[in-house]
Amino acid sequence: MKKHPTLPLQARRPHLSPLETFGTDPGGLRASTFVPKSFTENGPLVVVLHGSSQSARSYDIGSGWSVLAEELGVTLLFPRQRLANNSIGSFNWFMTSDSRRGKGEALSIRQMIRRVVKDHKVDPKRVFVTGLSSGGAMTSVMLATYPEVFAGGAIVAGLPYRSADNLTAALFRMNGYGIPSDRRLSALVRGASKFTGPWPTISVWHGDSDTTVDQANAGAIVGQWQKLHKVEGPPTRIEKIDGAVRRVWCEPKGRAVIEEYIVAAMGHGMPINPRSAHGLGKEGKYMLDVGISSTRHIAAFWGLTPKVAPARVNAGA
């Protein structure tokens, strides 16, 4: 019997299914899901938020999330923006009506999660969220407004929660101007809900040559969550991994609760490494082949996969 060649990871294109109904949907969003054959009851869920001018499908192909999900047995939820809500397809992370608990797009995404957790018997203690650019900023919104829902989040080229409350301020913050103090940003997260912890773990990714969302926003996201996690001050350790500088803040017992990757010479986008033996994704607009797979490293940080074995150099502490 003739054997068909096995497709490389990057060539596999799992099908995303529409999520037809999920609640009142005050934000007027749409959604797709991917439930791999490898998923078993009480498995994890990752919510994936696309960036501006992207679709859920293009973001999935670029990032490789569904390929990794099939490998690990992870269900995925892809909230989708509509052009009727935002002319460039951005999530409205800076709008008061969409960035508060119980309102707009934030509530729509919460309703989607509730539906998927129920329908597919997801472990409610293993729900994670990640996103790029406006999707990264919306990830900040979800982590702040519904922290009890998430075990962890990953913000790629994004901004802190409530660093802006209108479009003009959003444009200034994207350029690194007028970002609120760490103390103020932390207080905004505390005030977003009645939650008192334990807080979601936070992974932050940014290129040091990003001219769309200034790198200062990465530091502000870290600062926003340090006080909440009680890990203020310098990082526990600093490493160089696959060419990126990784800073890690750990609790007294050693658990890493915040990590920050700054990728050298990378502009605005998501770091991918499609050419490696375990490569994921496909290079394209905002999907940047810079030799490090943020998708795999994020999954490892969340404990969804064995730790990635990168080229590691100790850079001090």
mmCIF file with all atom_site columns, N, CA and C in Angstrom, residues 17-43:
data_model
loop_
_atom_site.group_PDB
_atom_site.id
_atom_site.type_symbol
_atom_site.label_atom_id
_atom_site.label_alt_id
_atom_site.label_comp_id
_atom_site.label_asym_id
_atom_site.label_entity_id
_atom_site.label_seq_id
_atom_site.pdbx_PDB_ins_code
_atom_site.Cartn_x
_atom_site.Cartn_y
_atom_site.Cartn_z
_atom_site.occupancy
_atom_site.B_iso_or_equiv
_atom_site.pdbx_formal_charge
_atom_site.auth_seq_id
_atom_site.auth_comp_id
_atom_site.auth_asym_id
_atom_site.auth_atom_id
_atom_site.pdbx_PDB_model_num
ATOM 1  N N  . SER A 1 17 ? -13.942 26.031 13.588 1.00 0.00 ? 17 SER A N  1
ATOM 2  C CA . SER A 1 17 ? -15.406 25.946 13.496 1.00 0.00 ? 17 SER A CA 1
ATOM 3  C C  . SER A 1 17 ? -16.046 27.170 14.124 1.00 0.00 ? 17 SER A C  1
ATOM 4  N N  . PRO A 1 18 ? -17.104 27.702 13.499 1.00 0.00 ? 18 PRO A N  1
ATOM 5  C CA . PRO A 1 18 ? -17.758 28.883 14.090 1.00 0.00 ? 18 PRO A CA 1
ATOM 6  C C  . PRO A 1 18 ? -18.467 28.545 15.395 1.00 0.00 ? 18 PRO A C  1
ATOM 7  N N  . LEU A 1 19 ? -18.397 29.458 16.347 1.00 0.00 ? 19 LEU A N  1
ATOM 8  C CA . LEU A 1 19 ? -19.167 29.358 17.583 1.00 0.00 ? 19 LEU A CA 1
ATOM 9  C C  . LEU A 1 19 ? -20.403 30.223 17.373 1.00 0.00 ? 19 LEU A C  1
ATOM 10 N N  . GLU A 1 20 ? -21.531 29.583 17.142 1.00 0.00 ? 20 GLU A N  1
ATOM 11 C CA . GLU A 1 20 ? -22.710 30.297 16.670 1.00 0.00 ? 20 GLU A CA 1
ATOM 12 C C  . GLU A 1 20 ? -23.379 31.144 17.746 1.00 0.00 ? 20 GLU A C  1
ATOM 13 N N  . THR A 1 21 ? -23.608 30.583 18.915 1.00 0.00 ? 21 THR A N  1
ATOM 14 C CA . THR A 1 21 ? -24.283 31.319 19.984 1.00 0.00 ? 21 THR A CA 1
ATOM 15 C C  . THR A 1 21 ? -23.509 31.157 21.282 1.00 0.00 ? 21 THR A C  1
ATOM 16 N N  . PHE A 1 22 ? -23.450 32.239 22.049 1.00 0.00 ? 22 PHE A N  1
ATOM 17 C CA . PHE A 1 22 ? -22.691 32.159 23.300 1.00 0.00 ? 22 PHE A CA 1
ATOM 18 C C  . PHE A 1 22 ? -23.182 33.145 24.353 1.00 0.00 ? 22 PHE A C  1
ATOM 19 N N  . GLY A 1 23 ? -24.294 33.819 24.128 1.00 0.00 ? 23 GLY A N  1
ATOM 20 C CA . GLY A 1 23 ? -24.805 34.753 25.128 1.00 0.00 ? 23 GLY A CA 1
ATOM 21 C C  . GLY A 1 23 ? -25.393 35.992 24.481 1.00 0.00 ? 23 GLY A C  1
ATOM 22 N N  . THR A 1 24 ? -25.502 37.035 25.251 1.00 0.00 ? 24 THR A N  1
ATOM 23 C CA . THR A 1 24 ? -26.095 38.278 24.749 1.00 0.00 ? 24 THR A CA 1
ATOM 24 C C  . THR A 1 24 ? -25.170 39.033 23.810 1.00 0.00 ? 24 THR A C  1
ATOM 25 N N  . ASP A 1 25 ? -23.879 38.770 23.868 1.00 0.00 ? 25 ASP A N  1
ATOM 26 C CA . ASP A 1 25 ? -22.871 39.347 22.983 1.00 0.00 ? 25 ASP A CA 1
ATOM 27 C C  . ASP A 1 25 ? -22.981 40.874 22.876 1.00 0.00 ? 25 ASP A C  1
ATOM 28 N N  . PRO A 1 26 ? -22.824 41.581 23.985 1.00 0.00 ? 26 PRO A N  1
ATOM 29 C CA . PRO A 1 26 ? -22.966 43.043 23.929 1.00 0.00 ? 26 PRO A CA 1
ATOM 30 C C  . PRO A 1 26 ? -21.898 43.735 23.089 1.00 0.00 ? 26 PRO A C  1
ATOM 31 N N  . GLY A 1 27 ? -20.760 43.067 22.867 1.00 0.00 ? 27 GLY A N  1
ATOM 32 C CA . GLY A 1 27 ? -19.704 43.661 22.056 1.00 0.00 ? 27 GLY A CA 1
ATOM 33 C C  . GLY A 1 27 ? -19.855 43.412 20.570 1.00 0.00 ? 27 GLY A C  1
ATOM 34 N N  . GLY A 1 28 ? -20.837 42.603 20.194 1.00 0.00 ? 28 GLY A N  1
ATOM 35 C CA . GLY A 1 28 ? -21.062 42.332 18.778 1.00 0.00 ? 28 GLY A CA 1
ATOM 36 C C  . GLY A 1 28 ? -19.917 41.618 18.096 1.00 0.00 ? 28 GLY A C  1
ATOM 37 N N  . LEU A 1 29 ? -19.283 40.671 18.789 1.00 0.00 ? 29 LEU A N  1
ATOM 38 C CA . LEU A 1 29 ? -18.154 39.935 18.240 1.00 0.00 ? 29 LEU A CA 1
ATOM 39 C C  . LEU A 1 29 ? -18.593 38.627 17.606 1.00 0.00 ? 29 LEU A C  1
ATOM 40 N N  . ARG A 1 30 ? -17.673 37.973 16.949 1.00 0.00 ? 30 ARG A N  1
ATOM 41 C CA . ARG A 1 30 ? -17.879 36.628 16.416 1.00 0.00 ? 30 ARG A CA 1
ATOM 42 C C  . ARG A 1 30 ? -16.786 35.737 17.010 1.00 0.00 ? 30 ARG A C  1
ATOM 43 N N  . ALA A 1 31 ? -16.887 34.425 16.792 1.00 0.00 ? 31 ALA A N  1
ATOM 44 C CA . ALA A 1 31 ? -15.889 33.530 17.381 1.00 0.00 ? 31 ALA A CA 1
ATOM 45 C C  . ALA A 1 31 ? -15.791 32.240 16.589 1.00 0.00 ? 31 ALA A C  1
ATOM 46 N N  . SER A 1 32 ? -14.611 31.634 16.662 1.00 0.00 ? 32 SER A N  1
ATOM 47 C CA . SER A 1 32 ? -14.359 30.304 16.109 1.00 0.00 ? 32 SER A CA 1
ATOM 48 C C  . SER A 1 32 ? -13.680 29.464 17.182 1.00 0.00 ? 32 SER A C  1
ATOM 49 N N  . THR A 1 33 ? -13.771 28.156 17.028 1.00 0.00 ? 33 THR A N  1
ATOM 50 C CA . THR A 1 33 ? -13.113 27.252 17.967 1.00 0.00 ? 33 THR A CA 1
ATOM 51 C C  . THR A 1 33 ? -12.323 26.197 17.209 1.00 0.00 ? 33 THR A C  1
ATOM 52 N N  . PHE A 1 34 ? -11.378 25.623 17.914 1.00 0.00 ? 34 PHE A N  1
ATOM 53 C CA . PHE A 1 34 ? -10.660 24.453 17.410 1.00 0.00 ? 34 PHE A CA 1
ATOM 54 C C  . PHE A 1 34 ? -10.568 23.458 18.553 1.00 0.00 ? 34 PHE A C  1
ATOM 55 N N  . VAL A 1 35 ? -11.182 22.293 18.373 1.00 0.00 ? 35 VAL A N  1
ATOM 56 C CA . VAL A 1 35 ? -11.135 21.232 19.371 1.00 0.00 ? 35 VAL A CA 1
ATOM 57 C C  . VAL A 1 35 ? -10.408 20.052 18.740 1.00 0.00 ? 35 VAL A C  1
ATOM 58 N N  . PRO A 1 36 ? -9.160  19.817 19.115 1.00 0.00 ? 36 PRO A N  1
ATOM 59 C CA . PRO A 1 36 ? -8.386  18.746 18.469 1.00 0.00 ? 36 PRO A CA 1
ATOM 60 C C  . PRO A 1 36 ? -8.889  17.369 18.866 1.00 0.00 ? 36 PRO A C  1
ATOM 61 N N  . LYS A 1 37 ? -8.606  16.397 18.023 1.00 0.00 ? 37 LYS A N  1
ATOM 62 C CA . LYS A 1 37 ? -8.974  15.020 18.333 1.00 0.00 ? 37 LYS A CA 1
ATOM 63 C C  . LYS A 1 37 ? -8.261  14.535 19.588 1.00 0.00 ? 37 LYS A C  1
ATOM 64 N N  . SER A 1 38 ? -7.137  15.146 19.889 1.00 0.00 ? 38 SER A N  1
ATOM 65 C CA . SER A 1 38 ? -6.347  14.735 21.050 1.00 0.00 ? 38 SER A CA 1
ATOM 66 C C  . SER A 1 38 ? -6.886  15.312 22.365 1.00 0.00 ? 38 SER A C  1
ATOM 67 N N  . PHE A 1 39 ? -7.890  16.189 22.295 1.00 0.00 ? 39 PHE A N  1
ATOM 68 C CA . PHE A 1 39 ? -8.428  16.797 23.518 1.00 0.00 ? 39 PHE A CA 1
ATOM 69 C C  . PHE A 1 39 ? -9.213  15.770 24.323 1.00 0.00 ? 39 PHE A C  1
ATOM 70 N N  . THR A 1 40 ? -8.998  15.766 25.624 1.00 0.00 ? 40 THR A N  1
ATOM 71 C CA . THR A 1 40 ? -9.743  14.888 26.520 1.00 0.00 ? 40 THR A CA 1
ATOM 72 C C  . THR A 1 40 ? -10.437 15.725 27.589 1.00 0.00 ? 40 THR A C  1
ATOM 73 N N  . GLU A 1 41 ? -11.444 15.151 28.220 1.00 0.00 ? 41 GLU A N  1
ATOM 74 C CA . GLU A 1 41 ? -12.208 15.860 29.236 1.00 0.00 ? 41 GLU A CA 1
ATOM 75 C C  . GLU A 1 41 ? -11.283 16.434 30.311 1.00 0.00 ? 41 GLU A C  1
ATOM 76 N N  . ASN A 1 42 ? -11.612 17.656 30.752 1.00 0.00 ? 42 ASN A N  1
ATOM 77 C CA . ASN A 1 42 ? -10.809 18.401 31.730 1.00 0.00 ? 42 ASN A CA 1
ATOM 78 C C  . ASN A 1 42 ? -9.459  18.849 31.180 1.00 0.00 ? 42 ASN A C  1
ATOM 79 N N  . GLY A 1 43 ? -9.393  18.974 29.870 1.00 0.00 ? 43 GLY A N  1
ATOM 80 C CA . GLY A 1 43 ? -8.199  19.528 29.254 1.00 0.00 ? 43 GLY A CA 1
ATOM 81 C C  . GLY A 1 43 ? -8.226  21.048 29.295 1.00 0.00 ? 43 GLY A C  1
#
